[in-house]
Every structure is written in structure tokens, then in C-alpha cells.
Short mmCIF file of C-alpha atoms and ligand atoms in Angstrom, two decimals:
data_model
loop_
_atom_site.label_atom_id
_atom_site.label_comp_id
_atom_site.label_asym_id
_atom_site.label_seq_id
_atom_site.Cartn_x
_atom_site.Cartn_y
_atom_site.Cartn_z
CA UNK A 264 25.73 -42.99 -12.66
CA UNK A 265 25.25 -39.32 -11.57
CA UNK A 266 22.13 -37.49 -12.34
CA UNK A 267 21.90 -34.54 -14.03
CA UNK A 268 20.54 -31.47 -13.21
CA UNK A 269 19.60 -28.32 -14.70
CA UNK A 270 19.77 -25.05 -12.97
CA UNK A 271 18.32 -21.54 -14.28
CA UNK A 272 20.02 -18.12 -12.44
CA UNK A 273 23.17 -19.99 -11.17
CA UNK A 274 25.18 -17.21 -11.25
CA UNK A 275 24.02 -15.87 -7.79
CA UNK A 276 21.64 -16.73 -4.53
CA UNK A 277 19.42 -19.68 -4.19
CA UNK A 278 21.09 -21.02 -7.93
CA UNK A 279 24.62 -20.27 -6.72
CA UNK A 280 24.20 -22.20 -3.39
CA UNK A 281 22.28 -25.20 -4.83
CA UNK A 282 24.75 -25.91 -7.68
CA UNK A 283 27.28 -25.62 -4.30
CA UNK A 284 24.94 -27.99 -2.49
CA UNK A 285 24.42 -30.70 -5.80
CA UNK A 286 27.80 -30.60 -7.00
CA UNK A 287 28.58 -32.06 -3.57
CA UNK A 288 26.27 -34.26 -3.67
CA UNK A 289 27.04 -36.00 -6.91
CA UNK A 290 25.15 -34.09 -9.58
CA UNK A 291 26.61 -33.14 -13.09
CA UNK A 292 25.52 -29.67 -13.48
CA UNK A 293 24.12 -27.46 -16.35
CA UNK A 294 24.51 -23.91 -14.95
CA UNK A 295 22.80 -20.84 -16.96
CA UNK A 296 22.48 -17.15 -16.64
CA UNK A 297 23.20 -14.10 -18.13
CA UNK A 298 26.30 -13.35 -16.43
CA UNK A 299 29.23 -15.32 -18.26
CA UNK A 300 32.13 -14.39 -15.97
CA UNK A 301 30.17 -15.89 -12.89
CA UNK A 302 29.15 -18.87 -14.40
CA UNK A 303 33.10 -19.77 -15.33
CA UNK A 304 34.14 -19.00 -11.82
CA UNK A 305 31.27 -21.16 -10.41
CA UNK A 306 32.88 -23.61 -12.34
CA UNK A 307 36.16 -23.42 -11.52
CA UNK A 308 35.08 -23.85 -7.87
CA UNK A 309 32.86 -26.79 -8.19
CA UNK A 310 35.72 -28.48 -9.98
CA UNK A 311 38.27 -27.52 -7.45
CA UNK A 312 35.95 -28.29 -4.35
CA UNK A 313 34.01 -31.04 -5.46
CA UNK A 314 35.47 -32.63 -8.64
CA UNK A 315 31.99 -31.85 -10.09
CA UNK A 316 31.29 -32.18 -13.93
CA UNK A 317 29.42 -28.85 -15.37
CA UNK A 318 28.24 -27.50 -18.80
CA UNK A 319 27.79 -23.87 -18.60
CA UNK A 320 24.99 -22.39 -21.05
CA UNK A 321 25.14 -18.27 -20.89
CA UNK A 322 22.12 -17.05 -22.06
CA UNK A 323 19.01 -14.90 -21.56
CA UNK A 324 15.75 -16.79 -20.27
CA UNK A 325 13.39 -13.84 -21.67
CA UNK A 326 14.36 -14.74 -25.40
CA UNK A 327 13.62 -17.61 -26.36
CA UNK A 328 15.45 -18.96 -29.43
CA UNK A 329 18.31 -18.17 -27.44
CA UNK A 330 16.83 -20.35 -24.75
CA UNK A 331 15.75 -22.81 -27.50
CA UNK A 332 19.03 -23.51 -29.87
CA UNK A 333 21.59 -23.08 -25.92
CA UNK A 334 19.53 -25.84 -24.62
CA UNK A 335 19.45 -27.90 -28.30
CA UNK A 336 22.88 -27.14 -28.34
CA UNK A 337 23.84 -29.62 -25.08
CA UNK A 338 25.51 -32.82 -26.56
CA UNK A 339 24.47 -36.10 -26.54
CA UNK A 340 24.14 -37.44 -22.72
CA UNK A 341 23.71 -34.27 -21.28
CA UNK A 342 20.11 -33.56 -22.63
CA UNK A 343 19.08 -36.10 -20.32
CA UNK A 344 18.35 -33.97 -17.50
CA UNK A 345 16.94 -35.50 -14.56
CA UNK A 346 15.94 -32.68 -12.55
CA UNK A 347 15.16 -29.14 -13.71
CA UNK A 348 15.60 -26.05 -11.11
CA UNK A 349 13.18 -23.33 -12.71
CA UNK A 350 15.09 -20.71 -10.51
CA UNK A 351 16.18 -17.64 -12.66
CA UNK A 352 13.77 -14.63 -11.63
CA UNK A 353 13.68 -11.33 -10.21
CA UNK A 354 11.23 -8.25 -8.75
CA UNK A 355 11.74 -5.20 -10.50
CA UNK A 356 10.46 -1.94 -8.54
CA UNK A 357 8.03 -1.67 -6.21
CA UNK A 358 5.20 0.29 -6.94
CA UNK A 359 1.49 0.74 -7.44
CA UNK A 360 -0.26 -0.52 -10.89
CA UNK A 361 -1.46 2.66 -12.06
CA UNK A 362 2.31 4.38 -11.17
CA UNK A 363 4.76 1.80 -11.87
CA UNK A 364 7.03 1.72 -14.65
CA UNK A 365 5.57 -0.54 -17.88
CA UNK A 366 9.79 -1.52 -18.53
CA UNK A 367 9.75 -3.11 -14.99
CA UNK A 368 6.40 -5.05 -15.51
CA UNK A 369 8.10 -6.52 -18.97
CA UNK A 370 11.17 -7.41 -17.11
CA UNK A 371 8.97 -9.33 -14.32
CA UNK A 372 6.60 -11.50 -16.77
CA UNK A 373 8.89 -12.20 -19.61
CA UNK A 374 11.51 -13.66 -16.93
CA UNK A 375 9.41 -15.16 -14.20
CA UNK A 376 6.82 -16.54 -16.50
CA UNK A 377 7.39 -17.06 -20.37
CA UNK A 378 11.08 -17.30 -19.13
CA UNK A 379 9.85 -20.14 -16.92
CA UNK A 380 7.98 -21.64 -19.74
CA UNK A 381 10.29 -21.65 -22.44
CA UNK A 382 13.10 -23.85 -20.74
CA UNK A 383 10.01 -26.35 -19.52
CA UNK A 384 8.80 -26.33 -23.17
CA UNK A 385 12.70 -27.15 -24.60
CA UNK A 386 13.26 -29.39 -21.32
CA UNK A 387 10.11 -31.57 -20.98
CA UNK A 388 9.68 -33.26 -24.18
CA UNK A 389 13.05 -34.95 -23.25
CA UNK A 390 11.67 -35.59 -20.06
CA UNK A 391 8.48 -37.38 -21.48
CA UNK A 392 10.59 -39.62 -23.97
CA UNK A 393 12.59 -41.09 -21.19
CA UNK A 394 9.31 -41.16 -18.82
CA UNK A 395 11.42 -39.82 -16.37
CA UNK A 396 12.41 -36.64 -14.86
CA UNK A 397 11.53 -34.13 -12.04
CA UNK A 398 10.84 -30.34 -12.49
CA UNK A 399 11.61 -27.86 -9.49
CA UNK A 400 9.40 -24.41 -10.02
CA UNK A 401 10.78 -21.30 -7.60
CA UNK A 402 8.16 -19.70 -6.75
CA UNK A 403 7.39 -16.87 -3.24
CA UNK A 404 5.44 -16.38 -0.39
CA UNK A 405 4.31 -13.32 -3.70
CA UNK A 406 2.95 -16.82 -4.73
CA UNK A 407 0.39 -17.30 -2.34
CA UNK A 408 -0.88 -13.66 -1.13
CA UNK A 409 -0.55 -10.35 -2.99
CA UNK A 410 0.65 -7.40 -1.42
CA UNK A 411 0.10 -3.34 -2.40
CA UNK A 412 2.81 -2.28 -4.59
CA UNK A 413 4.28 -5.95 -5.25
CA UNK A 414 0.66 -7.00 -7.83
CA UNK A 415 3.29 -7.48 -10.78
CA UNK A 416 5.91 -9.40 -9.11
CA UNK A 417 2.87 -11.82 -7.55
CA UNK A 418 1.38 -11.87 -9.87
CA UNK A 419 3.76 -13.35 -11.91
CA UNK A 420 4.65 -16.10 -9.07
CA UNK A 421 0.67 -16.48 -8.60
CA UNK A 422 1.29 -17.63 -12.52
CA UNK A 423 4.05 -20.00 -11.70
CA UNK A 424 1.94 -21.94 -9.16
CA UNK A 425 -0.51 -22.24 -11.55
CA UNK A 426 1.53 -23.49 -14.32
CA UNK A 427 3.10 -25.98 -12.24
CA UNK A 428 -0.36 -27.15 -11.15
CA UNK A 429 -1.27 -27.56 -14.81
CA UNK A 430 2.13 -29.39 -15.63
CA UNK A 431 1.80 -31.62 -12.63
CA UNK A 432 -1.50 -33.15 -13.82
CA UNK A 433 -0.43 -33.52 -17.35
CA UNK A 434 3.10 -35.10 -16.69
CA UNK A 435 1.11 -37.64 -13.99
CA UNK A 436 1.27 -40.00 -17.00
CA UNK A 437 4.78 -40.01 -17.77
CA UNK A 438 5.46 -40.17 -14.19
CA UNK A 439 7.53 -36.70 -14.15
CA UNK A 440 7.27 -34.94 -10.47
CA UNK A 441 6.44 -31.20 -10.58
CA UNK A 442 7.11 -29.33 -7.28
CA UNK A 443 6.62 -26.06 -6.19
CA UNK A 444 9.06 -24.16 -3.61
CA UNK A 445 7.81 -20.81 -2.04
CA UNK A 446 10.34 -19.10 -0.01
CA UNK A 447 9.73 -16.26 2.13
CA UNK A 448 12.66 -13.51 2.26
CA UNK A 449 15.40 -14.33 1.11
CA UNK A 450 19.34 -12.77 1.38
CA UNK A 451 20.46 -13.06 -2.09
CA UNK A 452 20.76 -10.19 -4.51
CA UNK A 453 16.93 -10.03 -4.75
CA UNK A 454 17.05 -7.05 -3.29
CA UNK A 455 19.19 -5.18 -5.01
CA UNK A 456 17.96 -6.45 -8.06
CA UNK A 457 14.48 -4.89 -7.25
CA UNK A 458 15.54 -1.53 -6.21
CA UNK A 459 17.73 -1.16 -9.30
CA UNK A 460 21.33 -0.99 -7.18
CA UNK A 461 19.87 1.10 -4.25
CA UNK A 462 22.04 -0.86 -1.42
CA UNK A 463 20.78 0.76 1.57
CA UNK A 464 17.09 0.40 0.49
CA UNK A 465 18.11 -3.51 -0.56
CA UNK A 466 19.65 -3.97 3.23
CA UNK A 467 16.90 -2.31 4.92
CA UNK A 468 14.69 -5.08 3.86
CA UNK A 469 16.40 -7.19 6.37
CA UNK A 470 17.01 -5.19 9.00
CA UNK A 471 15.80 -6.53 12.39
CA UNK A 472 15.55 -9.91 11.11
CA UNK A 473 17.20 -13.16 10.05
CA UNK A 474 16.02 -13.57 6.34
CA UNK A 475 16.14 -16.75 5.20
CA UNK A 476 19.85 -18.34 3.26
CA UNK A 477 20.09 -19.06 0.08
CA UNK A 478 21.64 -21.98 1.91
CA UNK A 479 18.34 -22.97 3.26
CA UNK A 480 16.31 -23.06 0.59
CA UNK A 481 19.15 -25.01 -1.23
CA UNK A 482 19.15 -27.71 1.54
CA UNK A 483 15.22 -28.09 1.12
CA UNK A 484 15.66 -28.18 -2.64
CA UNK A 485 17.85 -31.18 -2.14
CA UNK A 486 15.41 -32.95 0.24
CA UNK A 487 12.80 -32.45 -2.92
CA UNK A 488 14.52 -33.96 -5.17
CA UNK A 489 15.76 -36.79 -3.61
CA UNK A 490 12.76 -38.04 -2.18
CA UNK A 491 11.77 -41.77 -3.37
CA UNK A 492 10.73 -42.69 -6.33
CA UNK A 493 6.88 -42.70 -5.22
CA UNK A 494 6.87 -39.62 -3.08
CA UNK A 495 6.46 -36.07 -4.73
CA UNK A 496 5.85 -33.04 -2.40
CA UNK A 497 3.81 -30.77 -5.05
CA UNK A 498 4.40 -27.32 -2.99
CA UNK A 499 6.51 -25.97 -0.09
CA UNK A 500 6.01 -22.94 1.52
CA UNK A 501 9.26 -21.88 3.53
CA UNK A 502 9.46 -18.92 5.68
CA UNK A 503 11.64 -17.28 8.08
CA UNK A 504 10.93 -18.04 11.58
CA UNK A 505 10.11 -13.96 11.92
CA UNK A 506 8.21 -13.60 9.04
CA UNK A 507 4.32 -14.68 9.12
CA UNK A 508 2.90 -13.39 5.97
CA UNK A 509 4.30 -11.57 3.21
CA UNK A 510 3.94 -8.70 5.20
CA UNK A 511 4.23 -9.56 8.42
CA UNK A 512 7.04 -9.79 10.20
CA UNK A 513 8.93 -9.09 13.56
CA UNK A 514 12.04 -6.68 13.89
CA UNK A 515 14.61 -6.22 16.66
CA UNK A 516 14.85 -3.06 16.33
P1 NDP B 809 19.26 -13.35 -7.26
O1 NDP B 809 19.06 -12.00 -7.86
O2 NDP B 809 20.40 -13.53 -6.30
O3 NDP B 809 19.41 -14.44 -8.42
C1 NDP B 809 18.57 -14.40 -9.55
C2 NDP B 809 19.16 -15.31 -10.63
O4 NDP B 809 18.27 -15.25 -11.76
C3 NDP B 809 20.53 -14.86 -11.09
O5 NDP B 809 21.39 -15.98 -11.21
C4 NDP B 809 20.26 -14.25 -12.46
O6 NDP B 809 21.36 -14.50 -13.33
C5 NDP B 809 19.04 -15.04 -12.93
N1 NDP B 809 18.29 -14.30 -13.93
C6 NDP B 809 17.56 -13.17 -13.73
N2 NDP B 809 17.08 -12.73 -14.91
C7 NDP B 809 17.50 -13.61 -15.86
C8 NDP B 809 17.34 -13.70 -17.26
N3 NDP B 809 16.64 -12.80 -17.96
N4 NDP B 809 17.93 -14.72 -17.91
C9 NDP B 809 18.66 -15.64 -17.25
N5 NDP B 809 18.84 -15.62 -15.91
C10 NDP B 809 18.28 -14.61 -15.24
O7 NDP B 809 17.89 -13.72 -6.55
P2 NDP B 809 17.36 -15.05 -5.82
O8 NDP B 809 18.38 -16.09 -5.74
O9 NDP B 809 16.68 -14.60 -4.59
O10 NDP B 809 16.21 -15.46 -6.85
C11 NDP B 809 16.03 -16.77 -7.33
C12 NDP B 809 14.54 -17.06 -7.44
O11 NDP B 809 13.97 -17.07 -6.13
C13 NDP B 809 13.73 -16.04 -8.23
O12 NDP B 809 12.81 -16.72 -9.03
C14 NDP B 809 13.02 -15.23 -7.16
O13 NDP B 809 11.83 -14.67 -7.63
C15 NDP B 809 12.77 -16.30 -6.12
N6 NDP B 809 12.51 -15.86 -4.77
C16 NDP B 809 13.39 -15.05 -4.10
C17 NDP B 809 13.11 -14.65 -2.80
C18 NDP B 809 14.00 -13.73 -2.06
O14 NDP B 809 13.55 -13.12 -1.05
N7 NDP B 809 15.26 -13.58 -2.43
C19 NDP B 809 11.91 -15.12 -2.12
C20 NDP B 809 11.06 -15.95 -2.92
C21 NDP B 809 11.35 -16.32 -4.18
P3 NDP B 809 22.02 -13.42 -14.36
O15 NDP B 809 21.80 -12.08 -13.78
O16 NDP B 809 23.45 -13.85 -14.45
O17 NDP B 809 21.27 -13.66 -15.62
C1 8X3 B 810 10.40 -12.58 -2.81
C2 8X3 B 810 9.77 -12.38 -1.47
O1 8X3 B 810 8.15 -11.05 -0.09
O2 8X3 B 810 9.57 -9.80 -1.62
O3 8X3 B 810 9.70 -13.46 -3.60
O4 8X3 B 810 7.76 -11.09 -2.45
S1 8X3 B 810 8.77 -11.02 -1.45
#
């Protein structure tokens, strides 16, 4: 019987090229994001390329009765999700904590964090009645160190490590896994997101250097999850072979 797995921010980067990676690996798919349009094409090409089974579930991770009565709304066999990808997130701006904008800071917490929780808090309890399950946090390199100008944005993945922690001990009973992944950079739309559409400032984050793929971090996803039964790894850092800290790294220039 396939498994099932869940996947948050689909529609683009690291969820795009895992629900690529587990549709071809077997997995039935629930795919959500905001973005409708991309979530039907992802679709259609995971059908077409892989034969893979998918339930698409459009909505926004920051509210959270929509989060509550989409994920309610999954019929019968597919609320048994096996693993859940906590992926959707994003960096808004990039600024100091007295200067930055209060609208960006919102954006940042309500998605990365009580987004974050409100899927667990819909998802888990199905988890715990079938004593079975495995939850996948995303969380950064912003996870582990803080850097000037980025004290939102880590601080809100310096939250997600610590709510995984939490969840990790309290599911040990029900014998649900709770991983961590923290990439380093990362070529997805992250960018782009974070400098509100500015392309040339969203390439120039790269320049020099091989970022990581969302590719990569989709492969080591898969290894996570399909470890056996008795094996958990609790948190991965994965970096970029140029990149040494969150704000070190080496450019060809
Ligand atoms: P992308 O911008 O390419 O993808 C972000 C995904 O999150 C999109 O599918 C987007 O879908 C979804 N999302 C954002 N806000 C919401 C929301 N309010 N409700 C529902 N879905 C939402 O970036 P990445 O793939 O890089 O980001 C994925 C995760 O990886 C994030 O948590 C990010 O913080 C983390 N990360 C990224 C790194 C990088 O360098 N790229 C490094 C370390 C961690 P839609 O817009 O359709 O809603
Ligand atoms: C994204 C990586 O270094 O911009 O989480 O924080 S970084």
C-alpha cells in the first residue's frame, strides 16, 4: 500500500521538487499552497510522469480555520498521513529590528511559526490515534545562528527547532519521528520572495557560488523519511559546499 504524505508550499522550490521526488517514489500526495493554478499543473505532471495519486488542498497556512476545515475536509483514507513535510515558509525583507517593516515581521511568524503549528495541531492527533506517523520540520542554517538584519526570519526558524524539539519528546510515546532539516542557501524563489520581486537583488545572492537545489534537499528529505522503522535522525544541517556559516561563504568572482 502506498504511504501518504503531506506537503506544505508545493507549489514551488524544495515542495515542488520533493512532491517530484515522492511521487516517483510511490507516495500519494496531498499538495497545498496558496497558489491554485500551480498546484493543478503539479498535478497534471505527477499524473502524466509518474501515475501518482494527489489531493490538492489550496489554502493559506497563516489562517487557520482555513487550515483547519481544508485539512478536515480530506476524505476518509486520505487523513491518514504518514509523513508530514512542514515546508511552506518564506523571509520577508531584510532589515534591522528597529527599521524593518512591522507587515514583513507578521508575514514571517504567522507563516513560519503559527503556520507551522496549525497543520501539526490538525495533523498530529491523527497521527497519535494510529501510533504512527513521521513529521518533517524545514527549518535554515537562520535556525542555528542569527545574522544582522535577518533576527526576524531566525528567529522564527530558531522557533521551529524548538518546537520540533518539544514535539519530538512528547510524540516519543506514540512512536511518531520528528526531524528537523536545515538547509543552507537555497535556489528556489526564496529569494525573490524576500526582496519583494527585486530579481537582480534575488540573483545576486548566488552569484559566485553553487547554492544548494531544491533537488538536493529533496533527495535528503527522502533519505529521512525512509529510514527504518527504529532509526530517526532528529536534525540535519545541509549546506553548500561554499558556504560555512550563514554568512560565510566563498565567491568566484
Ligand atoms: P519558495 O518561495 O520557492 O517556496 C515557498 C513555498 O511556501 C511556496 O510553495 C509557497 O506557496 C509556500 N507558502 C509561503 N507562504 C505560504 C502561506 N501563507 N500559505 C501557504 N503556503 C505558503 O521557497 P523555498 O522552497 O526555498 O522554501 C521552502 C522552505 O525552505 C521555507 O520554509 C524556507 O524558509 C526554507 N528554507 C529555504 C532556504 C533557501 O535558501 N531557499 C534555506 C533554508 C530554509 P504559495 O505561494 O503558493 O502559497
Ligand atoms: C534561508 C537561508 O541564509 O537566507 O533560510 O537564512 S538564509
Amino acid at each position: 500500500m502506498s504511504k501518504i504524505a503531506l506537503i506544505t508550499g508545493a507549489t514551488s522550490g524544495i515542495g515542488a521538487a520533493l512532491s517530484h521526488l515522492l511521487a516517483a517514489n510511490g507516495f500519494d500526495l496531498i499538495l497545498t499552497g496558496r497558489r491554485n493554478k500551480r498546484l493543478v499543473e503539479l498535478e497534471h505532471d505527477l499524473a502524466s510522469r509518474y501515475k501518482a495519486k494527489c489531493l490538492l488542498l489550496c489554502f493559506d497556512v497563516t489562517k487557520q480555520g482555513q487550515v483547519q476545515s481544508s485539512l478536515e475536509s480530506l476524505p476518509g483514507n486520505w487523513k491518514e498521513i504518514d509523513v508530514l513535510i512542514n515546508n511552506a515558509g518564506l523571509a520577508v525583507g531584510l532589515d534591522t529590528v528597529d527599521n524593518g517593516e512591522i507587515e514583513d515581521w507578521e508575514r514571517m511568524i504567522d507563516t513560519n511559526v503559527k503556520g507551522l503549528l496549525y497543520v501539526t495541531r490538525t495533523v498530529t492527533p491523527w497521527m497519535k490515534q494510529r501510533k504512527s506517523g513521521h513529521i518533517i520540520n524545514i527549518s535554515s542554517i537562520a535556525g542555528k545562528e542569527a545574522y544582522p538584519m535577518g533576527g526576524v526570519y531566525c528567529g522564527t526558524k530558531h522557533a521551529v527547532q524548538a518546537i520540533s524539539h518539544a514535539m519530538r519528546i512528547e510524540l516519543l510515546p506514540f512512536g511518531i519521528k520528528v526531524g528537523v532539516i536545515a538547509p543552507g542557501m537555497v535556489d528556489t524563489e526564496f529569494s525573490h520572495v524576500r526582496f519583494k520581486g527585486d530579481a537582480a537583488r534575488a540573483k545576486s545572492v548566488y552569484n559566485g557560488l553553487t547554492p544548494l537545489s531544491p533537488v538536493d534537499v529533496a533527495e535528503t528529505i527522502l533519505f529521512l523519511i525512509t529510514r527504518p522503522a527504529h532509526v530517526n535522525i532528529d536534525d540535519l544541517l545541509i549546506m553548500p559546499t561554499a558556504q560555512g556559516s550563514a554568512r560565510d561563504v566563498f565567491r568566484n568572482q
